[in-house]
Coordinates of C-alpha atoms in Angstrom, one line a residue:
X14 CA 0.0 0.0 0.0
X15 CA 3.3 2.4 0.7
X16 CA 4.3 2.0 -2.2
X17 CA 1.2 2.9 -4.1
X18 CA 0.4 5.8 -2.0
X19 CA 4.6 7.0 -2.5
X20 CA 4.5 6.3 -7.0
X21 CA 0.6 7.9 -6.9
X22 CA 2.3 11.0 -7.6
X23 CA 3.9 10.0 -10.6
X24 CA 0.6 9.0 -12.2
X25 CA -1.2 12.6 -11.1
X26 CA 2.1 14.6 -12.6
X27 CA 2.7 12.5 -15.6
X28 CA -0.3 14.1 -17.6
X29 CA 0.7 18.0 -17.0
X30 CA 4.0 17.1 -18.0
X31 CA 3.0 15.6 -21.2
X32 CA 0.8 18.5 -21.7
X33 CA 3.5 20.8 -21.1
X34 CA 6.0 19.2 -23.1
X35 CA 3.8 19.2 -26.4
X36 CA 2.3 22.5 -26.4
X37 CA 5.4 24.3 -24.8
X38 CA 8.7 22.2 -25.8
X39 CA 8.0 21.1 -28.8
X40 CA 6.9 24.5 -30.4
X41 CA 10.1 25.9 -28.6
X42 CA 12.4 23.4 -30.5
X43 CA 10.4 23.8 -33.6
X44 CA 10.7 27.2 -33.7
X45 CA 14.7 27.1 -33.3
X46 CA 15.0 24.8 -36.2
X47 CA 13.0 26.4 -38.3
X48 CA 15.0 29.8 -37.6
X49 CA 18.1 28.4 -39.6
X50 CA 16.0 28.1 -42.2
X51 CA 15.2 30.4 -44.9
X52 CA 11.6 30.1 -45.7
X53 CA 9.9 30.7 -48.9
X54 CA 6.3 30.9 -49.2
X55 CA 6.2 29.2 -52.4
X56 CA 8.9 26.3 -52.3
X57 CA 11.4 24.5 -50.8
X58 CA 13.0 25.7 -47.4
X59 CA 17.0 25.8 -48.1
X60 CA 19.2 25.7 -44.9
X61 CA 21.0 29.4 -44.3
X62 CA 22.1 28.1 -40.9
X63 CA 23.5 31.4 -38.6
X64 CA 22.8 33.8 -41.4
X65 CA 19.5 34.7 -40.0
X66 CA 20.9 35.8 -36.7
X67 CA 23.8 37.7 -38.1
X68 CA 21.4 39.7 -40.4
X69 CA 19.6 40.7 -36.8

């Protein structure tokens, strides 16, 4: 019974930090690969890698 009163926690927590990991990590990292990318509206994204930040 300890022990399933002690790893409960684990079980309440687990679903905010999935939540938090797709709808706040993953846009993060997305975002930061996508910014050493040069992105056309029509066409292919080509790969500028720290150009973007240098123009800034």
């Amino acid at each position: 019974m300890k022990f399933l009163r002690r790893h409960a926690v684990y079980g309440l927590l687990a679903p905010f930090f999935l939540f938090f990991a797709f709808f706040w990590v993953a846009p993060l990292l997305e975002g930061l690969r996508m910014s050493f990318f040069s992105n056309e509206i029509f066409g292919e994204a080509s790969f500028v890698g720290g150009d973007n930040y240098r123009e800034i």
